[in-house]
Short mmCIF file of C-alpha atoms in Angstrom, two decimals:
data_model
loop_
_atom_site.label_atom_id
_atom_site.label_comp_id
_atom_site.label_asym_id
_atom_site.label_seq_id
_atom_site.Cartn_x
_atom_site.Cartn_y
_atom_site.Cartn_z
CA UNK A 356 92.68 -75.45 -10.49
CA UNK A 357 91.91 -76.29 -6.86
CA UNK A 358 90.51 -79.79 -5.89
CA UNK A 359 87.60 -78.05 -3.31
CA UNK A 360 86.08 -81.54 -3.28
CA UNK A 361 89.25 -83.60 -2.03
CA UNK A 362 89.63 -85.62 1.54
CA UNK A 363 86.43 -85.36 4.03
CA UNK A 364 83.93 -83.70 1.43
CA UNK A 365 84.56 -86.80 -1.07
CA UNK A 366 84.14 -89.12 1.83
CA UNK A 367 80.59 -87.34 3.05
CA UNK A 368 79.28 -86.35 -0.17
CA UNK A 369 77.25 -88.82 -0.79
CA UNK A 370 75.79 -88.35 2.90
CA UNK A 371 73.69 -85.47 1.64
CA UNK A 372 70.36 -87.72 1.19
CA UNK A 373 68.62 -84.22 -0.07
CA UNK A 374 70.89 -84.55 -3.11
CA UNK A 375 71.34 -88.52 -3.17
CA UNK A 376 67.56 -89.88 -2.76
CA UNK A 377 65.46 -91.62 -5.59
CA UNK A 378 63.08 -88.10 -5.29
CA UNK A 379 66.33 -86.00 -6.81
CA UNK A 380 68.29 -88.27 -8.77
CA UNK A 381 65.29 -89.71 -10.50
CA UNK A 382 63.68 -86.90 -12.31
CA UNK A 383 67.67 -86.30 -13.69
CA UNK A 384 67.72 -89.46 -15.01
CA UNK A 385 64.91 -89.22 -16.93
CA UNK A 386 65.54 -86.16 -18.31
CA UNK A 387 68.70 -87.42 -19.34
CA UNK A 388 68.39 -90.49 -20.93
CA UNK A 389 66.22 -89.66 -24.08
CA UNK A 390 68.78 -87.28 -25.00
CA UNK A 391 71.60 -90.08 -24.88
CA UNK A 392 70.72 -92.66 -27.63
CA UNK A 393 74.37 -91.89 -28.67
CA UNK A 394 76.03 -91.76 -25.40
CA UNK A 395 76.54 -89.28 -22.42
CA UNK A 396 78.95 -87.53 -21.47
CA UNK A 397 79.32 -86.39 -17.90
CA UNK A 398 81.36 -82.87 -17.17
CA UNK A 399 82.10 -82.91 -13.29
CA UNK A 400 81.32 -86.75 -12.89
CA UNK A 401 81.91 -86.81 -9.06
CA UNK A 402 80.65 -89.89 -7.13
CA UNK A 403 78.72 -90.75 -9.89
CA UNK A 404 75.42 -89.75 -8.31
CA UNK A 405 73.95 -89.31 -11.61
CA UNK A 406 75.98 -91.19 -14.41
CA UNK A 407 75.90 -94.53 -12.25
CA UNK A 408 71.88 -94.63 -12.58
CA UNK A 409 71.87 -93.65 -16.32
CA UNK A 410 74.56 -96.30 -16.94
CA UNK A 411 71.99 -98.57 -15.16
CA UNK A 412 69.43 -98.00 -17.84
CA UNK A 413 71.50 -98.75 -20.70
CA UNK A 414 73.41 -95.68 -21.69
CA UNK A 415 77.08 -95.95 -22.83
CA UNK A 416 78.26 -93.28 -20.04
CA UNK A 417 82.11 -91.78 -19.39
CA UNK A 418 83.07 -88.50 -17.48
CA UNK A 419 85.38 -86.32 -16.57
CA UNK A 420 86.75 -84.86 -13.01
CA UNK A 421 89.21 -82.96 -11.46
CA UNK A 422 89.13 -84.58 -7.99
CA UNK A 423 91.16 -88.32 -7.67
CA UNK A 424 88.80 -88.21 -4.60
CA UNK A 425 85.38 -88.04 -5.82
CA UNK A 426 86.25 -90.36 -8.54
CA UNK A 427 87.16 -92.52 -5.95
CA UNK A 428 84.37 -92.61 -4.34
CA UNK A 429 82.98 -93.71 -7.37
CA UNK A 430 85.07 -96.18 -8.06
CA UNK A 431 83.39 -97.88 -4.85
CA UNK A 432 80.27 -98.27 -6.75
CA UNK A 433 81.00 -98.94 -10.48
CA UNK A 434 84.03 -99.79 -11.97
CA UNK A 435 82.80 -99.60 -15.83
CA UNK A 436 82.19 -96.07 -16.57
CA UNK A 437 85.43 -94.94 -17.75
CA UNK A 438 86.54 -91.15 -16.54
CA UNK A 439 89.09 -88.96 -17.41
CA UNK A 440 91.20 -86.82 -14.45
CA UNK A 441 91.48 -83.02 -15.18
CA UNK A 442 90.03 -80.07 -15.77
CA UNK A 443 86.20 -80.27 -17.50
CA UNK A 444 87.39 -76.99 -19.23
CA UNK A 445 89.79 -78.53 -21.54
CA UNK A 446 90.42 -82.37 -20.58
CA UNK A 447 89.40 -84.65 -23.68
CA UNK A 448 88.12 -88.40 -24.17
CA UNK A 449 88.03 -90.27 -26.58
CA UNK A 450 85.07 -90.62 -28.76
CA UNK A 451 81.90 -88.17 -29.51
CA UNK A 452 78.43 -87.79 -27.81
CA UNK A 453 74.91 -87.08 -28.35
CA UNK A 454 74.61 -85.69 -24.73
CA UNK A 455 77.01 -83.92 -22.73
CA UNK A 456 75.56 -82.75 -19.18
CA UNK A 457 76.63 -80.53 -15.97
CA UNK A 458 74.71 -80.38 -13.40
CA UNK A 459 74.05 -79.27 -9.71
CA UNK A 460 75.61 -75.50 -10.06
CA UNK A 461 78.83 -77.04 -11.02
CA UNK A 462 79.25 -74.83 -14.06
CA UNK A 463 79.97 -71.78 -11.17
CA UNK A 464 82.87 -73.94 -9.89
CA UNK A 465 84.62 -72.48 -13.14
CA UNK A 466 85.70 -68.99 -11.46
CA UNK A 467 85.92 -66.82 -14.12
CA UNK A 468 84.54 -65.72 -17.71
CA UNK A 469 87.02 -67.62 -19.65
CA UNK A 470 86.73 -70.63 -17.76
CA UNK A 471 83.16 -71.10 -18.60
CA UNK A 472 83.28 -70.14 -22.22
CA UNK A 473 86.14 -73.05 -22.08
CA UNK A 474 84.10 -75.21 -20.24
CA UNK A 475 81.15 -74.58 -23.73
CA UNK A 476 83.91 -75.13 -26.13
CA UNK A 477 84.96 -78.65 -24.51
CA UNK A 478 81.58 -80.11 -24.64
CA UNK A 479 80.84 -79.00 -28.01
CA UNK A 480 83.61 -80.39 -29.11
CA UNK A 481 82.71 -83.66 -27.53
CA UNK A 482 79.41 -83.51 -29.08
CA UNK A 483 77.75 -85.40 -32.20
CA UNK A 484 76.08 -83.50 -35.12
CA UNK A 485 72.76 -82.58 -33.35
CA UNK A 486 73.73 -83.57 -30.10
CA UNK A 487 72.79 -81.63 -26.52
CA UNK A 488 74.80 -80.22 -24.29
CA UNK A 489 72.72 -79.58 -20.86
CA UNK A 490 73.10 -77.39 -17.65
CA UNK A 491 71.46 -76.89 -14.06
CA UNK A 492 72.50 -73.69 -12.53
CA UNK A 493 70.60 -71.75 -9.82
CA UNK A 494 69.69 -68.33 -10.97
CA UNK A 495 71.53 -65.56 -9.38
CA UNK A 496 69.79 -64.90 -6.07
CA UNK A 497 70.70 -61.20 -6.00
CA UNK A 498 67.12 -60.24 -5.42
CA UNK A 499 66.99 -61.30 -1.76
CA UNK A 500 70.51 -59.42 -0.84
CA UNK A 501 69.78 -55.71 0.19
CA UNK A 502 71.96 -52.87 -1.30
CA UNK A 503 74.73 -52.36 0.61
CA UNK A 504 74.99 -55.80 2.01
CA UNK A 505 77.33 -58.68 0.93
CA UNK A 506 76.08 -61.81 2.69
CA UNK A 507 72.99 -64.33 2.84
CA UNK A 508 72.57 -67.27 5.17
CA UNK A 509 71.30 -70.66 2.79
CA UNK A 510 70.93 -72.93 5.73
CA UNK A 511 70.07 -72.67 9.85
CA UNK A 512 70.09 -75.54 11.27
CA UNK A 513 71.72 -77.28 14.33
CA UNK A 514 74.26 -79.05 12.36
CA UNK A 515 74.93 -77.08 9.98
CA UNK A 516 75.10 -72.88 8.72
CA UNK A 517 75.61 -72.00 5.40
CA UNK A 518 76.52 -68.46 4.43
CA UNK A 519 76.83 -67.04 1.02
CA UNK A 520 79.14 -64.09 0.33
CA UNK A 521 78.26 -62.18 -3.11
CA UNK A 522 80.79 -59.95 -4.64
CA UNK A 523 78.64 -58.39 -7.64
CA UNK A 524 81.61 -56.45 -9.06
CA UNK A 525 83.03 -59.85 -10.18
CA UNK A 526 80.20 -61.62 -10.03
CA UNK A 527 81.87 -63.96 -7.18
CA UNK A 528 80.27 -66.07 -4.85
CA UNK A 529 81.83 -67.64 -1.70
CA UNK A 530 79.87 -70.61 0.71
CA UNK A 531 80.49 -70.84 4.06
CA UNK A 532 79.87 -73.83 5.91
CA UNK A 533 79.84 -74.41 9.48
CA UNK A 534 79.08 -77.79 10.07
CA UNK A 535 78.33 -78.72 13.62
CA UNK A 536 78.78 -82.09 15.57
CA UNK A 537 78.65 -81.81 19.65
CA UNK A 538 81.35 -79.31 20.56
CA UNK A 539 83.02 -79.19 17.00
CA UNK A 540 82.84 -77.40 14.45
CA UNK A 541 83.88 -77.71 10.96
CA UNK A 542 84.55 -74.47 8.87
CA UNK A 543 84.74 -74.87 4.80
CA UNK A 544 84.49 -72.43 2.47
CA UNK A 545 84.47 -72.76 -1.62
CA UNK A 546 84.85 -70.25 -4.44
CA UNK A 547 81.99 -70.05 -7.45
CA UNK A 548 81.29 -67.89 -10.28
CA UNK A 549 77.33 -67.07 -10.38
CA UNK A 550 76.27 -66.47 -14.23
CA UNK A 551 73.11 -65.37 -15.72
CA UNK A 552 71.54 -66.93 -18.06
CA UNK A 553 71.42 -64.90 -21.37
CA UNK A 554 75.42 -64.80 -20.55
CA UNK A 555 75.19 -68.61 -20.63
CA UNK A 556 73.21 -68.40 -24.37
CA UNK A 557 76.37 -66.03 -25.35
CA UNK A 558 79.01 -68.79 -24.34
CA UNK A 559 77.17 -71.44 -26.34
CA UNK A 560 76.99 -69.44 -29.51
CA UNK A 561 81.02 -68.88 -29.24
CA UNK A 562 81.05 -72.32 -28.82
CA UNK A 563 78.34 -72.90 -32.04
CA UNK A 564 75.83 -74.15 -30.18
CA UNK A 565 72.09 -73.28 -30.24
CA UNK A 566 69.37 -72.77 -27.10
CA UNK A 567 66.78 -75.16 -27.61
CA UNK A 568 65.08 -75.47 -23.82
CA UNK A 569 65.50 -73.57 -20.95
CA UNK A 570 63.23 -75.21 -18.29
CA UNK A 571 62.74 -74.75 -14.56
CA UNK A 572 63.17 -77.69 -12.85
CA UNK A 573 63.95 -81.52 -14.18
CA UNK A 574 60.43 -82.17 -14.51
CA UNK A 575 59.98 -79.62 -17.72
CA UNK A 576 58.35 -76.68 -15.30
CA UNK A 577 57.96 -73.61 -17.08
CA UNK A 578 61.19 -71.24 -16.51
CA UNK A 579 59.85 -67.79 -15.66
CA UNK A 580 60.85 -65.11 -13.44
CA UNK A 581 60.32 -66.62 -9.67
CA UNK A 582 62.13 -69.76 -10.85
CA UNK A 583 65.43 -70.52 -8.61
CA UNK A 584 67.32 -72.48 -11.14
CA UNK A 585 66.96 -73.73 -14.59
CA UNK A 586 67.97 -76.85 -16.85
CA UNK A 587 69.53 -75.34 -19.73
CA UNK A 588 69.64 -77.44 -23.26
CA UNK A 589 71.52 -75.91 -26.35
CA UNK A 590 72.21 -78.25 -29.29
CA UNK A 591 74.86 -78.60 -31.58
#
């Protein structure tokens, strides 16, 4: 698999103060931590955005990433949450969990059908009798793109344009950044997988897990049809 989240995006990552402030990570966190009386689990760990503040309140916490980088970066913060390099789809650590969590769309970093149903059979197997394994993923924003048409700007502003390009035949999803500073510009661009979520219920029953939840938003909001994401939880 390819490291999208190496060099300059490890470095600015935690920049993003939409993403990193007490108003995002908090509601998360609590979310989380009833769930992980027996320990958490975190797929995608990252900079630790999330698992550094749960570890805070007590929770016996350890993840797994592809990216040397973005573990890195949380190395720089906390040295006592143990994480595992490689792929979230099949990597293993030792030990089982009553919680094992993904969160922030990462699930659509897996690019393909296999890789998520993979991805479900990893954590389950991670997972204590009863435990929960949990998910934020936007819903598919296919509503908004007009037939015929294959891409969708996320974000104008002066420093930055973000462009999504939808292939619904596969179910692909490129971002395009364009990130602005003076006279210089910045081009990214990184691969997903959107998925829907009654395909997500199908991945955890191959993987013998249950839907319990589905919620809106971290604060429990009802999930209904104008929602933009949800917080998936499907126990063992």
């Amino acid at each position: 698999m390819t490291d999208w989240f190496a060099g300059r995006v490890a470095e600015r990552y935690d920049d993003d103060r939409e993403i990193a402030s007490p108003e995002a990570v908090d509601p998360v966190v609590d979310f989380l931590e009833p769930l992980a009386g027996g320990g958490a689990l975190e797929l995608a760990i990252g900079t630790g955005r999330i698992a550094i503040p749960l570890a805070a309140r007590g929770v016996r916490v350890a993840g797994i990433d592809l990216s040397p980088d973005m573990v890195a970066q949380l190395r720089r913060k906390s040295g006592s949450i143990p994480v595992a390099i490689g792929d979230m789809t099949a990597t293993r650590v030792e030990g089982s969990f009553s919680l094992v969590y993904l969160v922030f769309n990462t699930i659509m970093n897996l690019t393909t059908q296999d890789a998520q149903v993979a991805c479900f059979q990893n954590a389950a197997a991670h997972l204590q009798v009863d435990g929960r394994f949990v998910i934020e993923v936007g819903v598919p924003d296919l509503q908004r793109l007009p037939r015929g048409e294959a891409h969708r700007p996320f974000s104008v502003r002066p420093d930055h344009l973000g462009i999504d390009e939808y292939d619904v035949v596969r179910q692909g999803l490129v971002s395009h950044h364009y990130r602005i500073d003076d006279d210089r510009v910045e081009r990214s661009a990184t691969p997903f997988r959107y998925v829907w979520p009654s395909e997500l219920d199908l991945m955890a029953r191959l993987a013998g897990l249950t839907l319990e939840d589905r919620w809106g938003g971290w604060r429990h909001e009802p999930f209904t049809a104008e929602s933009t994401s949800h917080v998936s939880v499907w126990i063992a």
